[in-house]
Short mmCIF file of C-alpha atoms and ligand atoms in Angstrom, two decimals:
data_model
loop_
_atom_site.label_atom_id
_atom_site.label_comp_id
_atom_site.label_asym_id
_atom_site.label_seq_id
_atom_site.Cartn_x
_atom_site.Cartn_y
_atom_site.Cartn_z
CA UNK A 1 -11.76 12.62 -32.86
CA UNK A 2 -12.65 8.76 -32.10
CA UNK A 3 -15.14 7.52 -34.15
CA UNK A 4 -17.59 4.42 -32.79
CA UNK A 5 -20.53 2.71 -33.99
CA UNK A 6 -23.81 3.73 -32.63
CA UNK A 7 -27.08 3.37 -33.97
CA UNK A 8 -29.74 4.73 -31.30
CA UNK A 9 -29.17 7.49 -29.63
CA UNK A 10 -29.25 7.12 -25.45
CA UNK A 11 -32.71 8.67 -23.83
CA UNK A 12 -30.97 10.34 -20.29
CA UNK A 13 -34.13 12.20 -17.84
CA UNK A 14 -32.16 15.05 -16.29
CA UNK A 15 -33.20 16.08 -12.94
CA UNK A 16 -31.42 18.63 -11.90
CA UNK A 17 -33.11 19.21 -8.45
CA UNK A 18 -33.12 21.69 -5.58
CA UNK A 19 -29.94 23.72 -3.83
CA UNK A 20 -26.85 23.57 -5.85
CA UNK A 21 -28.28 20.51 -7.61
CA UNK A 22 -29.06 22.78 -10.76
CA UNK A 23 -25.45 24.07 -10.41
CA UNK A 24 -23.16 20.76 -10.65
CA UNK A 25 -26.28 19.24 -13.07
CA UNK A 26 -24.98 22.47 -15.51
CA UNK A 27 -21.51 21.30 -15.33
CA UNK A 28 -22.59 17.89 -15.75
CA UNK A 29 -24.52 18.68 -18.73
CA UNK A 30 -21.14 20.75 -20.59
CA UNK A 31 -19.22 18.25 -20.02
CA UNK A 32 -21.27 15.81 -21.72
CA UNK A 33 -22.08 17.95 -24.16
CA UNK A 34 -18.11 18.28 -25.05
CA UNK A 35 -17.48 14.78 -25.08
CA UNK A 36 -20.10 14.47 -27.77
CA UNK A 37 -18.41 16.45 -29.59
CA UNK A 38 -14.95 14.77 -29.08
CA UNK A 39 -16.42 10.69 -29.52
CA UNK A 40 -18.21 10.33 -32.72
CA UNK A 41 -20.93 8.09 -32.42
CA UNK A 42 -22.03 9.36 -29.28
CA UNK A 43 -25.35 10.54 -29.18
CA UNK A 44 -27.07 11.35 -25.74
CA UNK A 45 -30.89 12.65 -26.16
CA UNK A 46 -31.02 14.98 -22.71
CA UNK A 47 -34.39 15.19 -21.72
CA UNK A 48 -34.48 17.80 -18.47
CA UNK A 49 -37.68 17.35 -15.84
CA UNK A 50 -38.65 19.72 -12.97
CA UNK A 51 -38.55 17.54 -9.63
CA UNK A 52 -37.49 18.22 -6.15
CA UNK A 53 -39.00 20.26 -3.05
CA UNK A 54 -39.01 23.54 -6.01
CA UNK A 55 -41.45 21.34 -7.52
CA UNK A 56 -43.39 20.26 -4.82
CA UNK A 57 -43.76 23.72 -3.50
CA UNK A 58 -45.40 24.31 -7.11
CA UNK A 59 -47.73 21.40 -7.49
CA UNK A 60 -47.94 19.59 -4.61
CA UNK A 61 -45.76 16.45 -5.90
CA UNK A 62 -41.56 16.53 -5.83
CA UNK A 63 -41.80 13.70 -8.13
CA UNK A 64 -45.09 14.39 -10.44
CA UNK A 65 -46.37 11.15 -12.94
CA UNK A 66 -44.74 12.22 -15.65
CA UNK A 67 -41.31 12.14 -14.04
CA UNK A 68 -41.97 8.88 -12.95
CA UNK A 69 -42.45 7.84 -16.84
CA UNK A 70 -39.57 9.50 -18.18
CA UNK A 71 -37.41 7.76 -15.37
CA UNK A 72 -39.00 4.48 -16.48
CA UNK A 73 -38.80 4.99 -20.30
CA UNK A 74 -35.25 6.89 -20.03
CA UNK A 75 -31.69 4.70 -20.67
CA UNK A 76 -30.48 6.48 -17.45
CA UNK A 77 -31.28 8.90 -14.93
CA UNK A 78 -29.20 12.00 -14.11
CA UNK A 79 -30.17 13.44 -10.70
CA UNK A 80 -28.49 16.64 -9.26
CA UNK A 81 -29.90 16.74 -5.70
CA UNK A 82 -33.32 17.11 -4.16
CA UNK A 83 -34.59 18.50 -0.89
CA UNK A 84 -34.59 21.06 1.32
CA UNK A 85 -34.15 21.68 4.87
CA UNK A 86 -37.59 24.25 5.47
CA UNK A 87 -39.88 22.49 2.53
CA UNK A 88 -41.61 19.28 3.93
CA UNK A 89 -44.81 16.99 4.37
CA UNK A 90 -47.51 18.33 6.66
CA UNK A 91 -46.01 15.84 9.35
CA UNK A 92 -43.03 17.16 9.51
CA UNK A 93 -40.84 14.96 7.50
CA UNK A 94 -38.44 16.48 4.74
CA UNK A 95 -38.97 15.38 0.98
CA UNK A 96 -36.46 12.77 -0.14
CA UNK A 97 -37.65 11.80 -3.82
CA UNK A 98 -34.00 10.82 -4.11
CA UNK A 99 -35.03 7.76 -1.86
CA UNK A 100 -38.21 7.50 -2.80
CA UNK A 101 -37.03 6.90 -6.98
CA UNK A 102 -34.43 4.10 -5.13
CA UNK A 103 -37.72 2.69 -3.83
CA UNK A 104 -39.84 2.94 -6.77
CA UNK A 105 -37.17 1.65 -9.32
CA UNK A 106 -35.59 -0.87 -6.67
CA UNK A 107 -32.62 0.58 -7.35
CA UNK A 108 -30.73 -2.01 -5.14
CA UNK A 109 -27.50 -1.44 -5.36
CA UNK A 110 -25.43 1.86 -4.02
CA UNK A 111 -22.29 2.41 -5.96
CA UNK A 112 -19.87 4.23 -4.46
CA UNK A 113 -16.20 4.52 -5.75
CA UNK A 114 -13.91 6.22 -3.83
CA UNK A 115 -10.44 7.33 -5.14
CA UNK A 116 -7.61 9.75 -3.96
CA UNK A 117 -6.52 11.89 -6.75
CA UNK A 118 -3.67 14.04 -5.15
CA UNK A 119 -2.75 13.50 -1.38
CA UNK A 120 -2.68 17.15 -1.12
CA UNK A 121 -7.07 16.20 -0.65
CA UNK A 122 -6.33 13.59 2.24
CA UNK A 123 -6.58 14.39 5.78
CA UNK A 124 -4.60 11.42 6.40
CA UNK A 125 -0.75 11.64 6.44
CA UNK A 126 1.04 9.79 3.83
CA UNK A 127 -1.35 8.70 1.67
CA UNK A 128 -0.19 8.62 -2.06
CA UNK A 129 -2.59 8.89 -5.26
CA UNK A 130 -4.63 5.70 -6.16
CA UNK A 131 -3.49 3.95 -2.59
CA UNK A 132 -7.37 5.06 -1.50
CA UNK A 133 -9.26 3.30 -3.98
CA UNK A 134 -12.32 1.03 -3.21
CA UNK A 135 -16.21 0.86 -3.87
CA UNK A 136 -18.85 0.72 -1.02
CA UNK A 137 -21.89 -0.72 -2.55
CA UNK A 138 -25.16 0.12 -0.05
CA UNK A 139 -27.75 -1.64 -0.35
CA UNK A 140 -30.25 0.64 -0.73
CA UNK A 141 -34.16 -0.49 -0.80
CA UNK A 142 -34.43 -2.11 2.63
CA UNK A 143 -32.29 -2.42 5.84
CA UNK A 144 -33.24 0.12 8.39
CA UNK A 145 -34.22 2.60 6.08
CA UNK A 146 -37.42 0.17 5.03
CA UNK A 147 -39.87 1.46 7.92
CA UNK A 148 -38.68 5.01 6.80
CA UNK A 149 -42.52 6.01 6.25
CA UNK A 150 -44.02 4.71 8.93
CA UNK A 151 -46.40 7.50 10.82
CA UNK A 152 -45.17 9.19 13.98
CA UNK A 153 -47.64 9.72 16.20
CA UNK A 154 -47.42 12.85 18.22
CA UNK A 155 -47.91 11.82 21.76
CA UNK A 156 -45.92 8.48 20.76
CA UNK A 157 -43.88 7.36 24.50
CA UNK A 158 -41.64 5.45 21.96
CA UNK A 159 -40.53 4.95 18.65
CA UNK A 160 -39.15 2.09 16.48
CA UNK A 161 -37.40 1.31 12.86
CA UNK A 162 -37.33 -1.81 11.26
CA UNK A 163 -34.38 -3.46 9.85
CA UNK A 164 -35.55 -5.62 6.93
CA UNK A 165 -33.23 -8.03 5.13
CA UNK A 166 -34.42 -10.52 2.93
CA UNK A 167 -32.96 -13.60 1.06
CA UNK A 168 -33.83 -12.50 -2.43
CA UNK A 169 -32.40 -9.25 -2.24
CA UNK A 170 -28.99 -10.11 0.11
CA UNK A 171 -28.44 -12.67 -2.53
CA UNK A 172 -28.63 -10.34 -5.39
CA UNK A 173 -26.86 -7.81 -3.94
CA UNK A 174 -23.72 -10.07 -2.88
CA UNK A 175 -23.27 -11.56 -6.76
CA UNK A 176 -23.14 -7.73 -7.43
CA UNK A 177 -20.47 -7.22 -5.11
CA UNK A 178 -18.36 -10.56 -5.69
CA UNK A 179 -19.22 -9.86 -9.56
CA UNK A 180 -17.45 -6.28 -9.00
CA UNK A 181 -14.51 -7.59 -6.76
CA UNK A 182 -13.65 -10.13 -9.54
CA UNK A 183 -12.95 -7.11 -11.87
CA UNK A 184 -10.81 -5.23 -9.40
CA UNK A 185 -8.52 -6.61 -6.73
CA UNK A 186 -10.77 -9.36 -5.81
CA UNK A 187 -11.12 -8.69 -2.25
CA UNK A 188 -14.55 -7.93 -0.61
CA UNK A 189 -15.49 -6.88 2.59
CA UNK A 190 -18.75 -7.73 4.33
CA UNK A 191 -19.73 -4.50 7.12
CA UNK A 192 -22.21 -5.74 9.12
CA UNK A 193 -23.41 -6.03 12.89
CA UNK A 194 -24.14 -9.81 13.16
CA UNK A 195 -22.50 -9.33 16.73
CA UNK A 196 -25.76 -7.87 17.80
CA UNK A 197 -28.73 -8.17 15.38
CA UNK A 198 -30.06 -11.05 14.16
CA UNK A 199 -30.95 -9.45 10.77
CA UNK A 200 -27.24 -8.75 10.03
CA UNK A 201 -26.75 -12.73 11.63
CA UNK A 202 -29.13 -13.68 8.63
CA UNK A 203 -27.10 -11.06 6.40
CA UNK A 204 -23.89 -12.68 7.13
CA UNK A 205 -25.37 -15.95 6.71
CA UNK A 206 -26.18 -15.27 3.08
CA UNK A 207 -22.93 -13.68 2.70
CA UNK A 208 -21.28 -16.95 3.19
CA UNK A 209 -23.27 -18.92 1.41
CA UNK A 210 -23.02 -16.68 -1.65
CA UNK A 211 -19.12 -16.45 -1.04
CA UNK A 212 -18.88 -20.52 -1.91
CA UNK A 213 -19.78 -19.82 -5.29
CA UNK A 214 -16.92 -17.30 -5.74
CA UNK A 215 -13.45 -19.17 -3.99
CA UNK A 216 -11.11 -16.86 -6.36
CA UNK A 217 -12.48 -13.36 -4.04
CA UNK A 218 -10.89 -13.19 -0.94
CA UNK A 219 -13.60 -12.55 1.85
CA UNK A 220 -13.61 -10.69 4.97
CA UNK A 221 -16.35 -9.86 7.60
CA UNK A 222 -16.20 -6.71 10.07
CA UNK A 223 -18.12 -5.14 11.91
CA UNK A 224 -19.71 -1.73 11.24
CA UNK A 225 -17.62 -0.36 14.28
CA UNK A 226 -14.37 -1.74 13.45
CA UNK A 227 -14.37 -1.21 9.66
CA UNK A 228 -15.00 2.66 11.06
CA UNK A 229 -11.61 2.48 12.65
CA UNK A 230 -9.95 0.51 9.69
CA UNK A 231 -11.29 2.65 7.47
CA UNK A 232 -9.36 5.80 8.85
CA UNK A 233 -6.25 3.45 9.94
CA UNK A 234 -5.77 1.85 6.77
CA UNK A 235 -8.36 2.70 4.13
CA UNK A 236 -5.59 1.10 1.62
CA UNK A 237 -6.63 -2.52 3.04
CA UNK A 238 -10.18 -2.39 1.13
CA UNK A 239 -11.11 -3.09 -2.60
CA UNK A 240 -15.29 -3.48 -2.67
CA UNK A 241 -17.12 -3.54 0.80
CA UNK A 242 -20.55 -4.71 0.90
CA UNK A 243 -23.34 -3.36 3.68
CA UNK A 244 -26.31 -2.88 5.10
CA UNK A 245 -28.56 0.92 3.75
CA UNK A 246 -27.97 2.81 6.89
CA UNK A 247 -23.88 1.41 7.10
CA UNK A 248 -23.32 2.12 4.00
CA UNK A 249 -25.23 5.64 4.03
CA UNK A 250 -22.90 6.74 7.27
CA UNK A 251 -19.74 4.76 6.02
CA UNK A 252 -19.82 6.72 2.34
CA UNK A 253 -19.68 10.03 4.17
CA UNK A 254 -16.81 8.86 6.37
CA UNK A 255 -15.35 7.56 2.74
CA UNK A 256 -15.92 11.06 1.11
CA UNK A 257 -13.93 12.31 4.04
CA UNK A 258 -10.55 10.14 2.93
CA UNK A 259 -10.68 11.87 -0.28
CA UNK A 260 -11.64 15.53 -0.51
CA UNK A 261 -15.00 15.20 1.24
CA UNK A 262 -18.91 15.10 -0.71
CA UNK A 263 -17.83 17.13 -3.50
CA UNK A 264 -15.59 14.06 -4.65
CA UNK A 265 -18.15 11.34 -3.98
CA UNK A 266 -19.86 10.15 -6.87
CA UNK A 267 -22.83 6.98 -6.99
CA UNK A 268 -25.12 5.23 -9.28
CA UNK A 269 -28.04 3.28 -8.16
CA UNK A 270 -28.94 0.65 -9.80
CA UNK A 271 -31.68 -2.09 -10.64
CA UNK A 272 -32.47 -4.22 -12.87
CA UNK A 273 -34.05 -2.27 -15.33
CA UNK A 274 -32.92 1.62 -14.80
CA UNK A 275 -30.54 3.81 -12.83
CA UNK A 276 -29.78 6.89 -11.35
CA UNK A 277 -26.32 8.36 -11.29
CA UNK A 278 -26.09 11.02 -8.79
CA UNK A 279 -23.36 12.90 -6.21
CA UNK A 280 -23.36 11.11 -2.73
CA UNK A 281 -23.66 15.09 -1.26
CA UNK A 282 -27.38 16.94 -0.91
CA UNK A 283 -28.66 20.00 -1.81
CA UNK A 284 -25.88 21.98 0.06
CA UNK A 285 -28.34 24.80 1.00
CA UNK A 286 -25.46 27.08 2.26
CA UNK A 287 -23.49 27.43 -1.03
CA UNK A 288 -26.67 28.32 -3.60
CA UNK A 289 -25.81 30.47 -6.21
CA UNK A 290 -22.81 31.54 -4.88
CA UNK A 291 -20.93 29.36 -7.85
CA UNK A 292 -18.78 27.31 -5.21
CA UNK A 293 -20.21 24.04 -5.46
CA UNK A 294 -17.78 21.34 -5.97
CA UNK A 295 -18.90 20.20 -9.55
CA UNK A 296 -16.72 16.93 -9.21
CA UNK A 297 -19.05 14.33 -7.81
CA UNK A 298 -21.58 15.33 -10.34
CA UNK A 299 -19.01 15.18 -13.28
CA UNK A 300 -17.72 11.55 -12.13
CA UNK A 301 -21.49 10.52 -11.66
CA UNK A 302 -22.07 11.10 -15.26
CA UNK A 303 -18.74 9.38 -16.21
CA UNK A 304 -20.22 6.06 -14.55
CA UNK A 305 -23.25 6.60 -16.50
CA UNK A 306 -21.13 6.53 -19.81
CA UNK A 307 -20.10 3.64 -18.24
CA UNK A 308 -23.19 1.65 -17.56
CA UNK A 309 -24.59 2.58 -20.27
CA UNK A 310 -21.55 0.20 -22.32
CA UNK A 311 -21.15 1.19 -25.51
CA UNK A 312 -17.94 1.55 -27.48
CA UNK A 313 -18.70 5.14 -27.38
CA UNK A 314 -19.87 6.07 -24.22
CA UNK A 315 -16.90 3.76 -22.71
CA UNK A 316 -14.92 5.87 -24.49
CA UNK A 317 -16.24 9.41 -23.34
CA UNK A 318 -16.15 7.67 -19.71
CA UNK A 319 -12.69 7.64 -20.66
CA UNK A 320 -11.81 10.83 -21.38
CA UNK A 321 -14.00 12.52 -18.61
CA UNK A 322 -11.79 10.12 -15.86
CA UNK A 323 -8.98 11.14 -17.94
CA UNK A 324 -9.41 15.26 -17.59
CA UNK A 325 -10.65 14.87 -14.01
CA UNK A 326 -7.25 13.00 -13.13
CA UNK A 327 -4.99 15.97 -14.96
CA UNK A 328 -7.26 18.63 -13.78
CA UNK A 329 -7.06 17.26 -10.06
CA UNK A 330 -2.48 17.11 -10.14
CA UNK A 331 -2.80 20.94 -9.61
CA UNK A 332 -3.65 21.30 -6.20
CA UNK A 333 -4.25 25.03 -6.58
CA UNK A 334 -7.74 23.94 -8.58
CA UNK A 335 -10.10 23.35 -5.85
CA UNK A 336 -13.43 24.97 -4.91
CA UNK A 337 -13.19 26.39 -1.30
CA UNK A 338 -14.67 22.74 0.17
CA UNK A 339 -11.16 21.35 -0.57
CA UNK A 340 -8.93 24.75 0.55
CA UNK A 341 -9.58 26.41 -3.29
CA UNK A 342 -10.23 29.17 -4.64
CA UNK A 343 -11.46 28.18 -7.82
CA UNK A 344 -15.83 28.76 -8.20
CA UNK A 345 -17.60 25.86 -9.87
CA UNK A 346 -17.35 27.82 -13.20
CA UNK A 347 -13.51 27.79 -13.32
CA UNK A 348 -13.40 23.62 -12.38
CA UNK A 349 -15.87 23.05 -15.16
CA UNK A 350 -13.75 24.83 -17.69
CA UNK A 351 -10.65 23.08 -16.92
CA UNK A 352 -12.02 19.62 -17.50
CA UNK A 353 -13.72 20.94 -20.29
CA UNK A 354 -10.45 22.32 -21.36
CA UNK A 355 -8.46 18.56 -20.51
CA UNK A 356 -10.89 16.72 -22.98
P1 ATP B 1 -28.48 15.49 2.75
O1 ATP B 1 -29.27 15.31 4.00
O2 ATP B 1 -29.34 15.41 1.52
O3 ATP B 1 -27.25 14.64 2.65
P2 ATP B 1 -27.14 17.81 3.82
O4 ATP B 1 -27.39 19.27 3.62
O5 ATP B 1 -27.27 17.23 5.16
O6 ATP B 1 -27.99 16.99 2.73
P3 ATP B 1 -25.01 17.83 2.06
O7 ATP B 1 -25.80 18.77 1.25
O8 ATP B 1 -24.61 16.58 1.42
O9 ATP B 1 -25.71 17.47 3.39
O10 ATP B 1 -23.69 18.53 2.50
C1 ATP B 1 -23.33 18.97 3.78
C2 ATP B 1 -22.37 20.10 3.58
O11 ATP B 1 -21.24 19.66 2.82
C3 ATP B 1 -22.99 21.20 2.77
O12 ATP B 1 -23.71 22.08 3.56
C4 ATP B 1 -21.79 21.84 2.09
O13 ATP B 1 -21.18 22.79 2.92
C5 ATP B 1 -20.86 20.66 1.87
N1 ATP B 1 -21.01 20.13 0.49
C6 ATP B 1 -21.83 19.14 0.08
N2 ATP B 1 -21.72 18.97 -1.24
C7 ATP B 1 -20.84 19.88 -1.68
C8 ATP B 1 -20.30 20.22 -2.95
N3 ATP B 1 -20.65 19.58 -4.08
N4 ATP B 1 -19.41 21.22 -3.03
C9 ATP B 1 -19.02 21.86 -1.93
N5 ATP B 1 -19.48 21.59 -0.71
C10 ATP B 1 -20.38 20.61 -0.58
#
């Protein structure tokens, strides 16, 4: 057993959520509980919270006050996923506390790491083991998801969304993503559509001026169309791409795709004072309780929380989760059914259990 130095224990608010959210949070929650027990000087304080459209049906509120203050007063957040398709506000809308805690915590900045473990997972031919391997970082509190709450009006003749971009925020989020690129391969790629839009103009704009201050990262800019296409062609070209909320919401899924699909797509969102490590995939509604859900995502969610959270210790478990998701992932007969398995979510869990 490793042994490390830590003196206060880590507060995490689990939210396991709606659909199979409770499902991949349980597998979550074993394997951190085993890498406790295999990195002395880990201590994780679990705290679990009801939240989600189950809760909302009870109360009235998917994300009730005292949620809200253990997300706040938490070192991390551990989110499962929330919402579902037939619960939703009287006008219509479906619950997304998942967007509304990005909001609320001004969680900026959408990590998403995306990594081919076996090429058996790829629907592209050729590609070997760690060729796929870059970070989409979304930036996720404005863009054209900021007018998300605006009312409808039913006899509206039309409709509009607003695509917000400001300074403060651009500029924030690009030292996040040079800051990231200069401890990988130090190449970043700017998605945006500053063919069209003047937002993403003004986008690209800060982009470069925020590139000056980092000559060692090589820079490139596409547009949201053409990194599409390059992303399918030659998704071994990027290292850390940087976009817009609504790009990088529709270019993670088309990420996801490259490597297993949304049971393999794991995020963190972060701000400057919390974050929330969750699977890029929803609620799933078709596979509940049927013990098929793709625990992956989940698992390598909570690894990046061991990460963020940088200590010796939970470096180290970070570590060893990567570690027994890599082994467990060289057999290509240990899949759930979303990736051609036969394995249930039970048998996954056990195995990377087993490879710590
Ligand atoms: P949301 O709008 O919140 O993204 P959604 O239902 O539109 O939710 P997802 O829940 O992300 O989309 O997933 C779409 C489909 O992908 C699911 O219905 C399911 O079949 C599959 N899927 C998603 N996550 C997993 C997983 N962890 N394991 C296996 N299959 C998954």
């Amino acid at each position: 057993m490793q042994s490390f130095q830590q003196t206060t224990p880590f507060r995490i608010t689990v939210l396991p959520g709606d659909g199979i959210g409770p499902e991949v949070m349980a597998a979550a929650v074993q394997v951190l509980d085993k890498v406790q027990g295999r990195v002395a000087g880990l201590q994780l304080i679990l705290d679990e919270y009801a939240a989600g459209a189950g809760e909302f049906q009870r109360c009235g509120d998917p994300l009730p006050e005292q949620v809200r203050l253990a997300c706040n007063h938490s070192d991390a957040v551990l989110l499962g996923a929330m919402g579902l398709p037939d619960v939703r506000w009287p006008d219509g809308r479906e619950l997304t506390p998942q967007i509304d805690l990005r909001e609320i915590f001004q969680l900026f900045q959408g990590i998403r790491p995306v990594f081919l473990y076996h090429e058996a997972d790829c629907p592209l031919k050729g590609c070997k083991p760690g060729e796929i391997d870059f970070v989409i970082i979304r930036e996720s509190t404005e863009g054209l998801f900021s007018s998300r709450l605006r009312p409808l009006h039913a006899d509206a003749d039309s409709a509009t969304d607003q695509l917000l971009v400001t300074r403060e925020r651009s500029q924030q989020l690009f030292h996040v993503a040079f800051r990231l690129a200069q401890t990988r391969r130090s190449h970043l790629t700017l998605v945006d559509k500053a063919n069209v839009l003047p937002s993403m103009v003004f986008f690209r704009r800060i982009f470069d001026e925020v590139a000056e201050q980092y000559p060692d990262v090589t820079t490139r800019r596409l547009y949201v169309d053409a990194a599409s296409l390059l992303l399918v062609r030659q998704p071994q070209e990027f290292d850390v791409l940087v976009t817009e909320n609504m790009f990088g919401d529709i270019l993670s899924d088309l990420a996801a795709a490259l490597v297993g699909g949304m049971g393999m797509a794991p995020s963190a969102d972060i701000g400057e004072n919390t974050a929330v490590f969750q699977p890029c995939h929803g609620t799933a509604p078709d596979l509940i309780g049927r013990n098929i859900a793709n625990p992956i995502a989940m698992i390598l969610s909570a690894a990046m929380m061991l990460e963020w959270l940088d200590s010796d210790a939970s470096r180290e478990a970070a570590r060893l989760i990567r570690a027994a998701v890599t082994s467990v992932m060289q057999d290509p007969s240990c899949r759930t059914p979303d990736m051609k398995g036969h394995c249930t979510t039970d048998q996954i869990t056990a195995a990377i259990i087993a490879a710590i």
